[in-house]
PDB file of C-alpha atoms in Angstrom:
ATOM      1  CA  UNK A   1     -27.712  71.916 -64.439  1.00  0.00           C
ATOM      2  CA  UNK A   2     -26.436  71.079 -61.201  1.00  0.00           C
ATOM      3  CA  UNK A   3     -23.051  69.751 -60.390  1.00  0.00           C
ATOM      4  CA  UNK A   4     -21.655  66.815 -59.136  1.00  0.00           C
ATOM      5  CA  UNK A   5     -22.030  66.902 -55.323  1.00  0.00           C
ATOM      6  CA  UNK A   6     -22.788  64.186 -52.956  1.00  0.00           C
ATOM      7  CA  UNK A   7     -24.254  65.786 -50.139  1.00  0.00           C
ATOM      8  CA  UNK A   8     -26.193  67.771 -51.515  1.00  0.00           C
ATOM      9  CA  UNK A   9     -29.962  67.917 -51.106  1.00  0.00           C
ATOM     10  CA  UNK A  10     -32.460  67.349 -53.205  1.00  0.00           C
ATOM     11  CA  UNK A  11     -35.622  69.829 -53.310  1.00  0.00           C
ATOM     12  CA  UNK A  12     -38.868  70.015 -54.835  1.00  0.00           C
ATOM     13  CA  UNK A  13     -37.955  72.855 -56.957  1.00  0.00           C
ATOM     14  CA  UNK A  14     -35.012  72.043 -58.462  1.00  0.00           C
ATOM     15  CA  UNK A  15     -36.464  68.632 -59.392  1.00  0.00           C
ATOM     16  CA  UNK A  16     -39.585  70.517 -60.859  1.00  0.00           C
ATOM     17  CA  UNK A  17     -37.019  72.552 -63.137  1.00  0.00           C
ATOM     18  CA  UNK A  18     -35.036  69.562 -63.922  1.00  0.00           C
ATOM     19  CA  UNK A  19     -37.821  67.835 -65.344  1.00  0.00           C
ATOM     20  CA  UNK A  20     -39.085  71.092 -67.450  1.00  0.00           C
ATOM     21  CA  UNK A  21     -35.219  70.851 -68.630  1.00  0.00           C
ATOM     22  CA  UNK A  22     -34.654  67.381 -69.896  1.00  0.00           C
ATOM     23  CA  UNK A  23     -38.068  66.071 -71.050  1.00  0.00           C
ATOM     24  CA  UNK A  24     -37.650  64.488 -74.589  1.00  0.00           C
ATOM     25  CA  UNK A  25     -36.652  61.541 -76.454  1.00  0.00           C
ATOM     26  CA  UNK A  26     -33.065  61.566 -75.561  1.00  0.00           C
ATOM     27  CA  UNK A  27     -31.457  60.547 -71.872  1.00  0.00           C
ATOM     28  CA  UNK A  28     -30.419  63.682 -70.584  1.00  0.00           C
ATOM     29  CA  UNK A  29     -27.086  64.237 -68.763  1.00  0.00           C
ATOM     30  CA  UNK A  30     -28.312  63.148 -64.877  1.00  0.00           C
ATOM     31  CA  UNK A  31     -26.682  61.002 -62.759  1.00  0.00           C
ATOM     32  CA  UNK A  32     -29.006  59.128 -59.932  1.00  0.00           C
ATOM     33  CA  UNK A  33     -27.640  57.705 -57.308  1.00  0.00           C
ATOM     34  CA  UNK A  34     -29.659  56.069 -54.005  1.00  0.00           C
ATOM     35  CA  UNK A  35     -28.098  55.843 -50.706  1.00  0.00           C
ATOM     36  CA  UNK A  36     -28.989  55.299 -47.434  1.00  0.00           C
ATOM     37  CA  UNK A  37     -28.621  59.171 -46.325  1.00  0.00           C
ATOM     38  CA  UNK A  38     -26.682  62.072 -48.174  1.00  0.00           C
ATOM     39  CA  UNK A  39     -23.456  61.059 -46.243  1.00  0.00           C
ATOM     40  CA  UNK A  40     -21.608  58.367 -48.576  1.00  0.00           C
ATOM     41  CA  UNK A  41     -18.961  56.809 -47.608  1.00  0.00           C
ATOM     42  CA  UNK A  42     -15.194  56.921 -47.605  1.00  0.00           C
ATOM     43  CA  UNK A  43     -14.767  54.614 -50.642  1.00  0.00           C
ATOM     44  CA  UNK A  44     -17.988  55.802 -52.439  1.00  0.00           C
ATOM     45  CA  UNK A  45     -16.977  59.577 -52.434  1.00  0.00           C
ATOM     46  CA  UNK A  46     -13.427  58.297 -54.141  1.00  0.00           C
ATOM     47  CA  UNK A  47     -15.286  56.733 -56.805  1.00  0.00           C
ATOM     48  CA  UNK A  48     -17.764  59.586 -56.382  1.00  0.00           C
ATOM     49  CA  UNK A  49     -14.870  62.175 -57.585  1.00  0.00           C
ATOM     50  CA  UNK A  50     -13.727  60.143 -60.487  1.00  0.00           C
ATOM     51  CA  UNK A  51     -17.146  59.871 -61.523  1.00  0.00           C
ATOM     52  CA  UNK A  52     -17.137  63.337 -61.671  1.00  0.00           C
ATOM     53  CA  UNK A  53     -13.970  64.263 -63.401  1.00  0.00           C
ATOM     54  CA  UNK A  54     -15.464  62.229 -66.240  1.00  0.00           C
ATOM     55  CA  UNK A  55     -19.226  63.038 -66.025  1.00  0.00           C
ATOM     56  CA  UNK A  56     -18.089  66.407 -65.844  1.00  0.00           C
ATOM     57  CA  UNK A  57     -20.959  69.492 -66.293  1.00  0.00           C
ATOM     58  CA  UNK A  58     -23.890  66.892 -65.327  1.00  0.00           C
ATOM     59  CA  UNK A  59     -26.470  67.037 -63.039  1.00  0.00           C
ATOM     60  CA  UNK A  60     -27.003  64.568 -59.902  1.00  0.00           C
ATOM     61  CA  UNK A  61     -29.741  63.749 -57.835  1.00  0.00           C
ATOM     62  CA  UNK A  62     -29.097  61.336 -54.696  1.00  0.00           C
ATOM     63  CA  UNK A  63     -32.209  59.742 -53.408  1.00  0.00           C
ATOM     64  CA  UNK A  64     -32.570  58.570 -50.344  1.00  0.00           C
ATOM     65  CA  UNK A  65     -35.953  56.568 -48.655  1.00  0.00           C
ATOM     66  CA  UNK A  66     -37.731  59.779 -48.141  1.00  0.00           C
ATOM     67  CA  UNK A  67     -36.906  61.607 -51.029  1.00  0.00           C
ATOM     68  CA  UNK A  68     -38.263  58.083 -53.118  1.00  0.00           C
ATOM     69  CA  UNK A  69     -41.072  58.337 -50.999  1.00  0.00           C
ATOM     70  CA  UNK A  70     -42.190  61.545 -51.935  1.00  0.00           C
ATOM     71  CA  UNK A  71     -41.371  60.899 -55.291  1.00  0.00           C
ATOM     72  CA  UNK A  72     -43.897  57.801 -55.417  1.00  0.00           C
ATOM     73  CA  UNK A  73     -46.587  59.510 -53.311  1.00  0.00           C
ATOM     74  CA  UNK A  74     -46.631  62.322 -56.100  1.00  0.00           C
ATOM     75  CA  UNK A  75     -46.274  61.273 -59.399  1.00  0.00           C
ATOM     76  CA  UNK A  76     -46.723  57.224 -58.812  1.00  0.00           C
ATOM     77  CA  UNK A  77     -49.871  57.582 -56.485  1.00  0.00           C
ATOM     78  CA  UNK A  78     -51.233  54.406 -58.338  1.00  0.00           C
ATOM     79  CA  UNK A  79     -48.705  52.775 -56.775  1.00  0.00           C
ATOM     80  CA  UNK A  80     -47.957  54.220 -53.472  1.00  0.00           C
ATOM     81  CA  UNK A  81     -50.077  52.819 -51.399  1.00  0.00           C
ATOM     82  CA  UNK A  82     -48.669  48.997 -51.383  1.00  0.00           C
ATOM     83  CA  UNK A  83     -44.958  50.501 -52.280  1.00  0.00           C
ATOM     84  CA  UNK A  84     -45.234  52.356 -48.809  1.00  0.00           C
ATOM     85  CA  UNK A  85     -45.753  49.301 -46.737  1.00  0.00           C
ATOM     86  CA  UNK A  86     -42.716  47.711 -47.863  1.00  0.00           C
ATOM     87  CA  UNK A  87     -40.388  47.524 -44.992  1.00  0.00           C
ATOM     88  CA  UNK A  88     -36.837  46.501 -47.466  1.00  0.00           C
ATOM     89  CA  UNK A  89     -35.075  49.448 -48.115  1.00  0.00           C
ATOM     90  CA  UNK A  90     -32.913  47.945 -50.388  1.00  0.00           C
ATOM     91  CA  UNK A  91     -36.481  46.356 -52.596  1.00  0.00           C
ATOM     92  CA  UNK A  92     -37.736  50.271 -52.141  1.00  0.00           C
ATOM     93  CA  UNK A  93     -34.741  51.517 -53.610  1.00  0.00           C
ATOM     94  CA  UNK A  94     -35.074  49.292 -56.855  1.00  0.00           C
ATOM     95  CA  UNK A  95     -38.551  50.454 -57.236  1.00  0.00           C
ATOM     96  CA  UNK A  96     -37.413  53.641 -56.347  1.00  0.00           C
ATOM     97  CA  UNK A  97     -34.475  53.895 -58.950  1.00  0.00           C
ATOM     98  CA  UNK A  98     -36.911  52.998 -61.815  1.00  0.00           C
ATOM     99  CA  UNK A  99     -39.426  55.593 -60.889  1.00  0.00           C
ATOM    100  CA  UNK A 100     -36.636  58.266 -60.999  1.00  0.00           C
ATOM    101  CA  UNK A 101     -35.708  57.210 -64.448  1.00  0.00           C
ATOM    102  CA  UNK A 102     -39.032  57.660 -65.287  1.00  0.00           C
ATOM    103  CA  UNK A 103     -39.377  60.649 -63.997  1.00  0.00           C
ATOM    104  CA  UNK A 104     -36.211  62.480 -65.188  1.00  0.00           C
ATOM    105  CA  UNK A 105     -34.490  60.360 -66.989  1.00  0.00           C
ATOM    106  CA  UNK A 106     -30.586  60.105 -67.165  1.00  0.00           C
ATOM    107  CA  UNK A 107     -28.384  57.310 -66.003  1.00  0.00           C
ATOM    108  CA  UNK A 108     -28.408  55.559 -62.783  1.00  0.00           C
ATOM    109  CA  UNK A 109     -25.711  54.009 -61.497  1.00  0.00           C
ATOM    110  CA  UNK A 110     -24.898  52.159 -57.979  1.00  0.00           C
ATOM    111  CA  UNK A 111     -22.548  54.152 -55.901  1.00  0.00           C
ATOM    112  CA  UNK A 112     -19.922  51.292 -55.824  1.00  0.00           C
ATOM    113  CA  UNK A 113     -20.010  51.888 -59.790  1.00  0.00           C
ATOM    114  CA  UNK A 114     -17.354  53.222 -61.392  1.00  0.00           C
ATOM    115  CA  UNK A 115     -17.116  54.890 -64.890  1.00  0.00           C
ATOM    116  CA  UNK A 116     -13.943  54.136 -67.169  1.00  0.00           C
ATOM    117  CA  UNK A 117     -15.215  56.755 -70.058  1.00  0.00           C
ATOM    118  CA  UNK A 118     -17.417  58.981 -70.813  1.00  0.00           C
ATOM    119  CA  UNK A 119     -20.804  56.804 -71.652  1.00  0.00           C
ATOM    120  CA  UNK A 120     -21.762  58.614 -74.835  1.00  0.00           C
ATOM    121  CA  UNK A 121     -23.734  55.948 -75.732  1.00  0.00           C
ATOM    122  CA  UNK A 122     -25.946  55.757 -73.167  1.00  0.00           C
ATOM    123  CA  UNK A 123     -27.383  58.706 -74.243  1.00  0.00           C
ATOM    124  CA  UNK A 124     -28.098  57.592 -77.689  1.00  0.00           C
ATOM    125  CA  UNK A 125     -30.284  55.392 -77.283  1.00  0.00           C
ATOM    126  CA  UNK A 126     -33.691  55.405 -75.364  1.00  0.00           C
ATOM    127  CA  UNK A 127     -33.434  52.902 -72.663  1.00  0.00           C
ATOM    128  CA  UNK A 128     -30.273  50.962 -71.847  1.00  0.00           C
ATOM    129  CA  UNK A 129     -30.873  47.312 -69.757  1.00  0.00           C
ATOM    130  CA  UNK A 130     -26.857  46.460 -69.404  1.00  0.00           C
ATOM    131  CA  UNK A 131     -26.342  42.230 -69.915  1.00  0.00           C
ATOM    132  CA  UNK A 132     -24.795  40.934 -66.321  1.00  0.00           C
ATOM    133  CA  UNK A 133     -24.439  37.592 -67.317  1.00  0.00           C
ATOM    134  CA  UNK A 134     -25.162  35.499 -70.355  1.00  0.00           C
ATOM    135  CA  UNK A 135     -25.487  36.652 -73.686  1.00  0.00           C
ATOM    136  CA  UNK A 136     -28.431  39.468 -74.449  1.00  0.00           C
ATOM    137  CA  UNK A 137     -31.301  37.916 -76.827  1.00  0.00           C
ATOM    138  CA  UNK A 138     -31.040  38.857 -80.759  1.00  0.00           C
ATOM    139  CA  UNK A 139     -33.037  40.935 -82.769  1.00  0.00           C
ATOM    140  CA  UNK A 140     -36.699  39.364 -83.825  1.00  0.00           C
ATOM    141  CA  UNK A 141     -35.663  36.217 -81.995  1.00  0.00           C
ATOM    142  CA  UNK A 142     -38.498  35.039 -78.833  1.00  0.00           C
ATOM    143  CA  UNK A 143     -36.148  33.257 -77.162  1.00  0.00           C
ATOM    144  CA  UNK A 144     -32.584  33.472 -74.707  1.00  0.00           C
ATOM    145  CA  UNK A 145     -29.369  31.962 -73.688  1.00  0.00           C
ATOM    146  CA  UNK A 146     -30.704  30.302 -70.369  1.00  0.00           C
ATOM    147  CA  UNK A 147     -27.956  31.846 -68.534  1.00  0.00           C
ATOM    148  CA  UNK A 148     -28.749  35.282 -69.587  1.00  0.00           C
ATOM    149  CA  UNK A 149     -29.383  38.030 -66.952  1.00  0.00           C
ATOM    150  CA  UNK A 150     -29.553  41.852 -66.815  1.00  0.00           C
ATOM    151  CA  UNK A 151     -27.647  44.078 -64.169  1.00  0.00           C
ATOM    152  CA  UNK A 152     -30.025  47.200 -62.351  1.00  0.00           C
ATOM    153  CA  UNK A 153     -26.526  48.663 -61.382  1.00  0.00           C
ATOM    154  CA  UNK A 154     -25.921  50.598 -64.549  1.00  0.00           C
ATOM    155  CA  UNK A 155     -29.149  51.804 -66.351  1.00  0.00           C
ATOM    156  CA  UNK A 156     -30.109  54.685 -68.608  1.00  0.00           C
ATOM    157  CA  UNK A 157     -33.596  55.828 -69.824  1.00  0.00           C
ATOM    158  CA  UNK A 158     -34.983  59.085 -71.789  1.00  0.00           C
ATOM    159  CA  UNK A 159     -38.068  60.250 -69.474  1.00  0.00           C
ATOM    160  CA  UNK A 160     -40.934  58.786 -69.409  1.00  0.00           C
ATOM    161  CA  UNK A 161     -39.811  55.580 -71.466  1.00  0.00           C
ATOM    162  CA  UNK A 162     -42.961  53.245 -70.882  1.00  0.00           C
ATOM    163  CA  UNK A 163     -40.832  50.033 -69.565  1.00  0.00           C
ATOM    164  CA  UNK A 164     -40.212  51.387 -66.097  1.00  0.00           C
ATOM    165  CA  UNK A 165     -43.778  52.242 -65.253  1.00  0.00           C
ATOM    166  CA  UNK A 166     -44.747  48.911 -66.741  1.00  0.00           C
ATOM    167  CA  UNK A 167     -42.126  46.869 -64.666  1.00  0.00           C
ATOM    168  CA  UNK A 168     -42.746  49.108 -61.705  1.00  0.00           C
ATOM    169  CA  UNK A 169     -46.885  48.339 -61.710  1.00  0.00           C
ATOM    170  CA  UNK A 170     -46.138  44.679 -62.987  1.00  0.00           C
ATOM    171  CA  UNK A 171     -43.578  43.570 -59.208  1.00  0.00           C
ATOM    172  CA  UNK A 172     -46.298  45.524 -57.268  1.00  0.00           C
ATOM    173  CA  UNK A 173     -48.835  43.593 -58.613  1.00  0.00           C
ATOM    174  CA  UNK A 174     -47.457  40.184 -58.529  1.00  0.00           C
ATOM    175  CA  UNK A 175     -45.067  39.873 -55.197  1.00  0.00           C
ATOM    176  CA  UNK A 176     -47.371  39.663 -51.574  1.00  0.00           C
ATOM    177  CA  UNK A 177     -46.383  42.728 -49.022  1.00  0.00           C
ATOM    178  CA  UNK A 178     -44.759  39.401 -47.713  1.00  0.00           C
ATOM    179  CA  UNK A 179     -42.528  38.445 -50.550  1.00  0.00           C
ATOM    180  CA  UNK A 180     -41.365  42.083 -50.918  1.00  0.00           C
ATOM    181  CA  UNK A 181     -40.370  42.082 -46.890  1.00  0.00           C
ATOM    182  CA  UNK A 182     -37.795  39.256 -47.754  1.00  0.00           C
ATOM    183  CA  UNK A 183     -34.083  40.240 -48.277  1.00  0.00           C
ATOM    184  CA  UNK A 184     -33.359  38.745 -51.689  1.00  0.00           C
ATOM    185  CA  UNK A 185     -34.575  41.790 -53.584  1.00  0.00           C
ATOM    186  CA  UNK A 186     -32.809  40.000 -56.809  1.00  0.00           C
ATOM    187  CA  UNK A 187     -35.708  37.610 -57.523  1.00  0.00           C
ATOM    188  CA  UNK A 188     -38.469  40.386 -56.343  1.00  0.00           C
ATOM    189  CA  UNK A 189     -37.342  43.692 -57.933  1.00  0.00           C
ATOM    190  CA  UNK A 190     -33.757  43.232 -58.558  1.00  0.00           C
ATOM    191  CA  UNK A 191     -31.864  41.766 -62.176  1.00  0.00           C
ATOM    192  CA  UNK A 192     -33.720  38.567 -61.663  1.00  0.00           C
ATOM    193  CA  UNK A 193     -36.900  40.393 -61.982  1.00  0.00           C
ATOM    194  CA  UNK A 194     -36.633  42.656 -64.690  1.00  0.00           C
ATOM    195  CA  UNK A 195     -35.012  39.767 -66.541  1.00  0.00           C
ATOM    196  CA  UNK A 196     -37.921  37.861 -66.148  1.00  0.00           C
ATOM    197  CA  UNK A 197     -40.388  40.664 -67.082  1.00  0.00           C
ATOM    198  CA  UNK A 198     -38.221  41.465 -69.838  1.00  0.00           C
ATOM    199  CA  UNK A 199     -38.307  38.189 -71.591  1.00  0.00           C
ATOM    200  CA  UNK A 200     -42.383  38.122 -70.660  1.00  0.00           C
ATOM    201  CA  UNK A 201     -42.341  40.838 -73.174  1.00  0.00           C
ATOM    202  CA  UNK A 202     -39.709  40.784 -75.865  1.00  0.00           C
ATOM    203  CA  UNK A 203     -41.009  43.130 -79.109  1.00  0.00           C
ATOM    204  CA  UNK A 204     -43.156  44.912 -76.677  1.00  0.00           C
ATOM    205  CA  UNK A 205     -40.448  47.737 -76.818  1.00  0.00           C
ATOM    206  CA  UNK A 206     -38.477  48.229 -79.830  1.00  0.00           C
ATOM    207  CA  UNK A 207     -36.478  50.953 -78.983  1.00  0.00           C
ATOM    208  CA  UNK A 208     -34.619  48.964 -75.354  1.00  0.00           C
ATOM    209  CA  UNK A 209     -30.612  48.424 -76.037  1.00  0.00           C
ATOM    210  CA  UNK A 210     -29.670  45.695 -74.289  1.00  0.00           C
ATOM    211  CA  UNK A 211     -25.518  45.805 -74.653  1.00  0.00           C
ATOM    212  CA  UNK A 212     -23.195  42.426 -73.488  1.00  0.00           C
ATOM    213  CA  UNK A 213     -21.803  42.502 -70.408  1.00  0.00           C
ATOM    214  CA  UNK A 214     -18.320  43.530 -71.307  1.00  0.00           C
ATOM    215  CA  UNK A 215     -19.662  47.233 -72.056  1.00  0.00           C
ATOM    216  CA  UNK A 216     -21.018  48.206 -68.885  1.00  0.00           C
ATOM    217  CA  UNK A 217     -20.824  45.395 -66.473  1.00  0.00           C
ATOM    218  CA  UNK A 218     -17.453  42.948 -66.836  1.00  0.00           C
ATOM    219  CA  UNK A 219     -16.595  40.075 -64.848  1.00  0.00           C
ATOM    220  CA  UNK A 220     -14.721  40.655 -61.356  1.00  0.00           C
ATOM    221  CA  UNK A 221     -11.652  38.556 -60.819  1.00  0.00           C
ATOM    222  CA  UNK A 222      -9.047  37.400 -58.401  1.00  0.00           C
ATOM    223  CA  UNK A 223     -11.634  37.145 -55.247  1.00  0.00           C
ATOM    224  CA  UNK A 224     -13.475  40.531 -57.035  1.00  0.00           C
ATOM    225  CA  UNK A 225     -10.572  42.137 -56.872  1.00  0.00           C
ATOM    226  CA  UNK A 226      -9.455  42.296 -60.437  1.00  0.00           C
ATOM    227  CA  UNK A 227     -11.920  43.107 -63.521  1.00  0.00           C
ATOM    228  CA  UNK A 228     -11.930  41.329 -67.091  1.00  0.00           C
ATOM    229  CA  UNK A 229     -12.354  44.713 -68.659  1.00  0.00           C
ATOM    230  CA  UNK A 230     -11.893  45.270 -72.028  1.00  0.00           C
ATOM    231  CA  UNK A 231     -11.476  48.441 -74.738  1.00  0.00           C
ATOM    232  CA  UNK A 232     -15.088  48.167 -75.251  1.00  0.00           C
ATOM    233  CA  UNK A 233     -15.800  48.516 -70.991  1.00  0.00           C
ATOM    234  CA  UNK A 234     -17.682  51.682 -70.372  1.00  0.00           C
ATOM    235  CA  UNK A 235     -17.654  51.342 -66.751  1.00  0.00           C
ATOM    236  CA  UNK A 236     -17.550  48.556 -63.519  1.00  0.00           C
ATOM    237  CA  UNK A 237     -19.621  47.427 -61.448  1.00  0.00           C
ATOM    238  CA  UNK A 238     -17.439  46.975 -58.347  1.00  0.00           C
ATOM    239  CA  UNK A 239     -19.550  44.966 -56.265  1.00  0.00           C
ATOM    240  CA  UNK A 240     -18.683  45.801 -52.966  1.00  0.00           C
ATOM    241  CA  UNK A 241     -22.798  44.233 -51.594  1.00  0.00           C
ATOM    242  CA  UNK A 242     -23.455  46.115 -48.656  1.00  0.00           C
ATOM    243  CA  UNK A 243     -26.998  45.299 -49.320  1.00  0.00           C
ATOM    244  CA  UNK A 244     -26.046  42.162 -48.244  1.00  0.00           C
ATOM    245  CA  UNK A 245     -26.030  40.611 -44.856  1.00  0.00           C
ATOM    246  CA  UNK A 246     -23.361  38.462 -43.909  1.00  0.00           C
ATOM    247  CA  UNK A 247     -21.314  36.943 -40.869  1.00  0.00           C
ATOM    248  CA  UNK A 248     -18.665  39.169 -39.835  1.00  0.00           C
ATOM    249  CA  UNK A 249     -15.807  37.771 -41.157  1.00  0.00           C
ATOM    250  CA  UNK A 250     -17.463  38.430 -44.658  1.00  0.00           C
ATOM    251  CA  UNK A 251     -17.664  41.538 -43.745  1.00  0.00           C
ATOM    252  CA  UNK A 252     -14.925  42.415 -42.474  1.00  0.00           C
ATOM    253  CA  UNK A 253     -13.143  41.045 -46.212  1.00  0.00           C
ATOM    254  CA  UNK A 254     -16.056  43.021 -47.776  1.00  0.00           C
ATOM    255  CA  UNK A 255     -14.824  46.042 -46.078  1.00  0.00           C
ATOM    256  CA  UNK A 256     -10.441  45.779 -46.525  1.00  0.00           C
ATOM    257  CA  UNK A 257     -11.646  44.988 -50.426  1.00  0.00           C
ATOM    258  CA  UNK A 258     -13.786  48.347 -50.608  1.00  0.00           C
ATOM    259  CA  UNK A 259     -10.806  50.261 -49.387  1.00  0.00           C
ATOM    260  CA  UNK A 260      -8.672  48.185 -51.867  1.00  0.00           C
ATOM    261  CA  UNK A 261     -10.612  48.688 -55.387  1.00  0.00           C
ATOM    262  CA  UNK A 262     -11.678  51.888 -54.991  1.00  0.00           C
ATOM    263  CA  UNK A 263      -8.343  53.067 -55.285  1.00  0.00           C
ATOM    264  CA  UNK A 264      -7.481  50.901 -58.069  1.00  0.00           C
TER     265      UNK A 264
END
């Protein structure tokens, strides 16, 4: 297995040999991470080495655009030709994220996110959809809490688990080139969206653990800068949105609270 280095570069071959590795009904011990290149950033490479001290002995893949869009040409080629002409990096990298999991399986995990524990149970089960808000929809029950949402910062899938392939072919098929050009990639291919498909087609998969969102993605406090963690919290979701676009004095707070949290 590889270790845990960020700039390192994914090849062919070593993703061939990971996949002849891991394939089976468990989530094997992978880490994905997407980024814009192979050079993260100050704060990301902190939480990058804590990550590490705790995921300790796993392998890691960091994708970037081309990397996803080799990966999609090759095994998604179903796919590829409407996923290529979207222009959103960020909507490319959701997409992208999903196919990986299918691929390899493992855990994927934003690189503002930051591990508390080793996630043992992530492992167990086939395919993890962390809760971000609301509360997760029971057992042989067809309906939700209105509020209820799922998070696409902290996932974890055996390989080949059928719901990614399904959600993948289901936002290419139903969002315009258009709507996927927009930049709220929430409603199109983000939480919003799987949400949605996930609810379309409760007791379609039995095997999906959908955990509250104390485990795996608590509440931020104090202007984000605290976190309503608990015993039970796995990991955080810190949040830092530099998907997002905003004036520069958000920014510029976005930025001084990066530096902040990922030291706390």
């Amino acid at each position: 297995m590889l270790k845990l280095k960020p700039a390192e570069q994914n090849n062919r071959r070593e993703r061939m040999q990971m996949t002849t590795e891991t394939k089976s009904s468990r989530v094997p011990t992978i880490l994905h991470n997407t980024a814009p290149s192979k050079e993260l950033t100050w704060e990301e490479q902190v939480l990058f080495r804590r990550n590490g001290k705790i995921l300790k002995g796993w392998g890691y893949m960091l994708w970037t655009d081309p990397e996803l869009d080799e990966l999609m040409e090759e095994d998604f080629s179903d796919l590829f030709g409407k996923y290529i002409k979207i222009k959103s990096g960020i909507i490319k990298s959701d997409i992208g994220r999903y196919a990986a999991l299918h691929k390899y399986g493992g855990v994927y995990a934003d690189t503002d996110y930051k591990f508390l524990k080793y996630p043992s149970e992530l492992l167990e089960s086939a395919c993890t959809l962390p809760t971000e808000q609301g509360e997760p929809p029971r057992a042989g029950h067809t309906s939700a809490d209105p509020s209820f949402r799922l998070g696409n910062a902290c996932l974890a899938s055996a390989p080949q688990h059928p719901f990614w392939l399904d959600f993948m072919t289901s936002i290419l098929d139903n969002n315009t080139l258009t709507d996927l050009h927009e930049k709220n990639p929430i409603m199109t291919t983000g939480p919003a969206a799987m949400t949605e498909f996930l609810l379309r087609n409760l007791g379609r998969y039995n095997d999906l653990s959908i955990p509250g969102r104390v485990k795996y993605l608590p509440d931020l406090t104090w202007s984000r800068m605290g976190i309503a963690k608990s015993r039970e919290s796995v990991g955080i979701h810190m949040c830092w949105g530099s998907w997002r676009n905003r004036q520069l004095l958000h920014r510029l707070r976005t930025v001084a609270r990066r530096k902040l949290t990922c030291l706390i």
